[in-house]
Short mmCIF file of C-alpha atoms and ligand atoms in Angstrom, two decimals:
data_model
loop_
_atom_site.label_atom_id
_atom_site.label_comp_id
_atom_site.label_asym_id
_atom_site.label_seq_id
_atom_site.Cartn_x
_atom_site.Cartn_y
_atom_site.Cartn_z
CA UNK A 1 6.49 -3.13 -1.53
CA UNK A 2 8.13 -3.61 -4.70
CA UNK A 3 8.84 -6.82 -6.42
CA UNK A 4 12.66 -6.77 -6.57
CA UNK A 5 12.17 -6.09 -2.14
CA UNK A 6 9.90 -9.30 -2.32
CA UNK A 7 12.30 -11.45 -4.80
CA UNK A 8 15.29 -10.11 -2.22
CA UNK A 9 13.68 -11.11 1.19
CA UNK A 10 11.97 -14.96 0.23
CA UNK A 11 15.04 -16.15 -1.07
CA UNK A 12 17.50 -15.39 1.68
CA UNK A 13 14.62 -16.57 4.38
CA UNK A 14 14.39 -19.89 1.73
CA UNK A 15 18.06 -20.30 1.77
CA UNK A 16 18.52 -19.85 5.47
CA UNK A 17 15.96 -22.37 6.63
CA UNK A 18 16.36 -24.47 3.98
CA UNK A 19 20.20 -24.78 3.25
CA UNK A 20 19.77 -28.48 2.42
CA UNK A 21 17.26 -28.52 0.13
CA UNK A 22 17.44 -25.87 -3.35
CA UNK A 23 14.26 -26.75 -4.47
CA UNK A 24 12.02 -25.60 -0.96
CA UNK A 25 14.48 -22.60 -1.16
CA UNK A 26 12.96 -21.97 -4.72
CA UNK A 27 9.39 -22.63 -4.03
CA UNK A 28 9.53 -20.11 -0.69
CA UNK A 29 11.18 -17.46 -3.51
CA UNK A 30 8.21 -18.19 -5.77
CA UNK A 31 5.50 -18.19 -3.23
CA UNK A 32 6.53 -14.71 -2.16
CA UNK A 33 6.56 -13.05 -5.44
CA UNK A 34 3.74 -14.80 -6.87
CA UNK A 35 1.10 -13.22 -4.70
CA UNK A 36 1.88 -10.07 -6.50
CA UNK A 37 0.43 -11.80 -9.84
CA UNK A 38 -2.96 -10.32 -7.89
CA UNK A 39 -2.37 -7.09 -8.93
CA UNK A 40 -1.42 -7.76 -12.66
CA UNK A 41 -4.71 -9.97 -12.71
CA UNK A 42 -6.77 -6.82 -11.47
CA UNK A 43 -5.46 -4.80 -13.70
CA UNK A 44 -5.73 -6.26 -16.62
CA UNK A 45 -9.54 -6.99 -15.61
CA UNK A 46 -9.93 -3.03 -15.40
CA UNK A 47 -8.16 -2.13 -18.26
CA UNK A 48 -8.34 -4.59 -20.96
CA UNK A 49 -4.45 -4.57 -21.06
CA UNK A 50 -3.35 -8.23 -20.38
CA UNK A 51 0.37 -6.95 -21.64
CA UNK A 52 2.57 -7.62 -18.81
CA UNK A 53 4.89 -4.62 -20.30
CA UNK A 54 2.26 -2.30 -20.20
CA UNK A 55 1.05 -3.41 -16.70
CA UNK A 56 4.74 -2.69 -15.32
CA UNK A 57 4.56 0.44 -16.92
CA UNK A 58 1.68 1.21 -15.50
CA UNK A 59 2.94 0.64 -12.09
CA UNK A 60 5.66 2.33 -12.37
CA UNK A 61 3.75 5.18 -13.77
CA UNK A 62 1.09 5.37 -10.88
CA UNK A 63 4.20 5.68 -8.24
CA UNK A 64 4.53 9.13 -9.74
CA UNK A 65 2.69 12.03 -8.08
CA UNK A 66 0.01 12.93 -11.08
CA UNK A 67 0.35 15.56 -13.12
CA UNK A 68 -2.00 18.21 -14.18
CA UNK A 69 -3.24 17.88 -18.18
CA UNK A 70 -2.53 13.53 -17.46
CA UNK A 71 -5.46 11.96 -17.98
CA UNK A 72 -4.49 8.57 -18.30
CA UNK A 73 -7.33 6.53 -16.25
CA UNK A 74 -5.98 5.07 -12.83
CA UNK A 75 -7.52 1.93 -11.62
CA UNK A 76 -7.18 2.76 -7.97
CA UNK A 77 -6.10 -0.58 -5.38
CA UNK A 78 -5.44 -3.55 -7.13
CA UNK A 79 -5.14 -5.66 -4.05
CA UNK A 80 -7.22 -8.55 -3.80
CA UNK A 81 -8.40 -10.77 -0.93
CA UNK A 82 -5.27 -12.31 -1.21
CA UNK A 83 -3.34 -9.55 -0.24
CA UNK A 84 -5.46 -10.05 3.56
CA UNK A 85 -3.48 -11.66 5.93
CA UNK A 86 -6.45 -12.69 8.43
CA UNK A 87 -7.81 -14.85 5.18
CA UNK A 88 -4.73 -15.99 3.33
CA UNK A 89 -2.52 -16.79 6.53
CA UNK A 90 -4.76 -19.17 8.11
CA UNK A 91 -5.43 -20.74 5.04
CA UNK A 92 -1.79 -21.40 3.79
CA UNK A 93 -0.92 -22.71 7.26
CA UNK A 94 -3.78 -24.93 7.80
CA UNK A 95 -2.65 -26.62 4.03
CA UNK A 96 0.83 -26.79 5.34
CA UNK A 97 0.28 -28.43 8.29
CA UNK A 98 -1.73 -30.84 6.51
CA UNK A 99 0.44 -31.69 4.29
CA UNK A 100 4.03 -30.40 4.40
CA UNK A 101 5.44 -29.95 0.96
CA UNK A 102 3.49 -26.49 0.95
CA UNK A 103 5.27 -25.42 4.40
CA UNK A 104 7.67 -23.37 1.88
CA UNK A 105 4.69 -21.34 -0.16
CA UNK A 106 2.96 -20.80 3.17
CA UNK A 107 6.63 -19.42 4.49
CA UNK A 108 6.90 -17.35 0.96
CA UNK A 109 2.90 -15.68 1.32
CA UNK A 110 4.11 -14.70 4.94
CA UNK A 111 7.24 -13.39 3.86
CA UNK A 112 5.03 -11.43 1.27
CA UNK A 113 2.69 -10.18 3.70
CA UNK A 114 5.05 -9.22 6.19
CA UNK A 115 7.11 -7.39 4.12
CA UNK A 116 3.52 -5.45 2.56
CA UNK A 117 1.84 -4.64 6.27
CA UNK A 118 2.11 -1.00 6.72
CA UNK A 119 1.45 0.44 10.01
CA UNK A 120 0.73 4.33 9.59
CA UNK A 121 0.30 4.80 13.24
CA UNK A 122 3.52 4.39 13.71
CA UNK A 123 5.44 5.44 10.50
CA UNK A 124 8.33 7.54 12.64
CA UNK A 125 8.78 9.80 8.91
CA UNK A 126 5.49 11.41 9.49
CA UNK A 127 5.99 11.82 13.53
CA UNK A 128 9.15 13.15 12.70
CA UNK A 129 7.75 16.04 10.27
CA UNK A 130 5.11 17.29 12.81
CA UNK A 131 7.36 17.49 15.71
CA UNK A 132 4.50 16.21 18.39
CA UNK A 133 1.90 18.63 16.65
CA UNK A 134 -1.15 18.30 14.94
CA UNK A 135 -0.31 19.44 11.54
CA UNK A 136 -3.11 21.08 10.33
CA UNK A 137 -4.33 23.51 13.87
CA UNK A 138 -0.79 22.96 15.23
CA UNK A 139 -1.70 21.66 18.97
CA UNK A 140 0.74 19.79 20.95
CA UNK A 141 0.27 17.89 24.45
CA UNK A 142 -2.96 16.00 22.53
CA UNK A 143 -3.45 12.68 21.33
CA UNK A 144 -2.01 12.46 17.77
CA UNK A 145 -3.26 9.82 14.88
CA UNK A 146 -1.71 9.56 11.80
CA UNK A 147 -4.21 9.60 8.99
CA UNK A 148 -4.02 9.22 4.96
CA UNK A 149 -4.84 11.87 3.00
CA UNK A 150 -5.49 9.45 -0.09
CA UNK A 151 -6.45 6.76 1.19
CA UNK A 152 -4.42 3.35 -0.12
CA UNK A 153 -7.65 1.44 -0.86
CA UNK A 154 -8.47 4.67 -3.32
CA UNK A 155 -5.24 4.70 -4.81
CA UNK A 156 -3.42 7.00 -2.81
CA UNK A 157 0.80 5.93 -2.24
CA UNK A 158 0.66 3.31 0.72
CA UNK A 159 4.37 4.26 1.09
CA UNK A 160 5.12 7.68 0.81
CA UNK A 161 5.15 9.40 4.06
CA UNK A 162 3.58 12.67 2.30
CA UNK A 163 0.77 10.92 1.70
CA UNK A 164 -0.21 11.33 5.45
CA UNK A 165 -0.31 13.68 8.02
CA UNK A 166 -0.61 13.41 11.82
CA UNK A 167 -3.41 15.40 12.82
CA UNK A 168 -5.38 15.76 16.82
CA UNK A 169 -8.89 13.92 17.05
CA UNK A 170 -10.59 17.23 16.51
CA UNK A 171 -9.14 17.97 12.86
CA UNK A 172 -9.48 14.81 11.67
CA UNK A 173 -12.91 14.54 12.64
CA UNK A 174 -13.42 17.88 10.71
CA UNK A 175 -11.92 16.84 7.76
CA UNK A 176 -13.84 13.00 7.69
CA UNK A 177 -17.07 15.43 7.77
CA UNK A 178 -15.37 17.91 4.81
CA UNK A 179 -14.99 14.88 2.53
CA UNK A 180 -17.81 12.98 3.67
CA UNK A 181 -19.85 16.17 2.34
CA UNK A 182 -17.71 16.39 -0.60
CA UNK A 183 -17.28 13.11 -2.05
CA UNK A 184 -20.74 10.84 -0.82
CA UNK A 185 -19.19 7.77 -2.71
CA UNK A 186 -15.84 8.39 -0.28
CA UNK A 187 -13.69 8.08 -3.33
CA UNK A 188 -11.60 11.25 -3.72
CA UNK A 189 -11.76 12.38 -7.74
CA UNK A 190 -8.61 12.65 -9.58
CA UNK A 191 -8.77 16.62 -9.03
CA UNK A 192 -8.99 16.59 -5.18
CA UNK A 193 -6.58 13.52 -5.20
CA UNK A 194 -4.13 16.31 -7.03
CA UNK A 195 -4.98 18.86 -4.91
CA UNK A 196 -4.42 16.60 -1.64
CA UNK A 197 -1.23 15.92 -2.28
CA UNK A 198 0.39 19.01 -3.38
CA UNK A 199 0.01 20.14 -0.13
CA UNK A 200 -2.22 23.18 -1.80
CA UNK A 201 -5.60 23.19 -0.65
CA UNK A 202 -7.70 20.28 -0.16
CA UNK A 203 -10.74 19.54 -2.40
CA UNK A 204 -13.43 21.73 -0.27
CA UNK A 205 -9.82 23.53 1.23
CA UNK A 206 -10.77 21.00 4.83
CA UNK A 207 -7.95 18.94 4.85
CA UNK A 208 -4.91 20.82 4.42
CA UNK A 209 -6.31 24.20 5.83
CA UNK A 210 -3.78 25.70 8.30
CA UNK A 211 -0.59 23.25 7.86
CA UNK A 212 2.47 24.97 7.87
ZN1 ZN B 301 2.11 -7.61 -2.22
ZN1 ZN B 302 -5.60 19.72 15.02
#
């Protein structure tokens, strides 16, 4: 989710539960953009590039389907801990309720997180496309999981429904074991990651063979 989405959504939750008091309003608006400053922080600790300008570049850069011939380096996820519900939730909450001047920056990091969690299984875009069929052998009548084909914690787009594809247990079981053999590490390189997601065929041709 982008930071002007994030900016957007904490302050009108901020200024609806807190109409009487500005400055809780502010700090829920600060608490959920500031969770972002994650991502700047892991990137400049990969690249060397503490420039703020350059790191927004870089994002909006990497949002970009990559080119052939580009060979800027990509610094795949830059989520941190943080960026876990399950850890930072309990932990905000457990502050505020201890003491309640942080009950707007725990409202803010849930606001954040909210707003972040992504639930492929049920992303209707991709359900949509593949009309109740698998997309890569084309059965219907099956049980049907939505699956990355880069997936987000390699750098592949969290967001962009073409960066999945709903396939039947028996294809994506085939192409876990394709990659599996082709990339030990399971980190796609920068040529299958291309390859992937043009829809051409997949690094080792498994997962994209036979999708309409
Ligand atoms: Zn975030
Ligand atoms: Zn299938």
């Amino acid at each position: 989710m982008r930071f002007r989405e994030h900016f957007l959504a904490a302050a009108a939750i901020g200024l609806a539960l807190y109409p009487q008091a500005p400055w809780r309003a502010v700090l829920t608006t600060l608490s959920g953009v500031a969770l972002d400053t994650d991502h700047f922080l892991l990137y400049a600790l990969r690249s060397g590039d503490w420039n703020p300008v350059g790191a927004l570049r870089y994002d909006r850069w990497r949002h970009h389907p990559p080119q052939r011939g580009d060979t800027r380096p990509r610094y795949g996820s830059l989520r941190s801990v943080a960026h876990e519900p399950q850890i930072t939730l309990p932990l905000a909450w457990l502050a505020a309720l201890l003491w309640s001047p942080l009950r707007p920056v725990a409202l803010g990091l849930t606001v954040h997180l909210a707003l972040d969690l992504h639930l492929p299984h049920y992303d209707w875009r991709v359900r949509h496309r593949a009309r109740g069929r698998c997309e890569r052998c084309g059965i219907a009548g099956v049980p049907l999981e939505v699956h990355p084909l880069v997936h987000p914690r390699h750098g592949g787009r969290r967001w962009a429904a073409h960066n999945y594809a709903l396939w039947c247990t028996a294809c994506a079981r085939v192409v876990h074991e394709a990659r599996t053999a082709a990339h030990p590490s399971g980190i796609p390189s920068l040529e299958c990651w291309l390859e992937e997601t043009s829809l051409g065929s997949a690094c080792g041709t498994a997962a994209r063979s036979g999708l309409s």
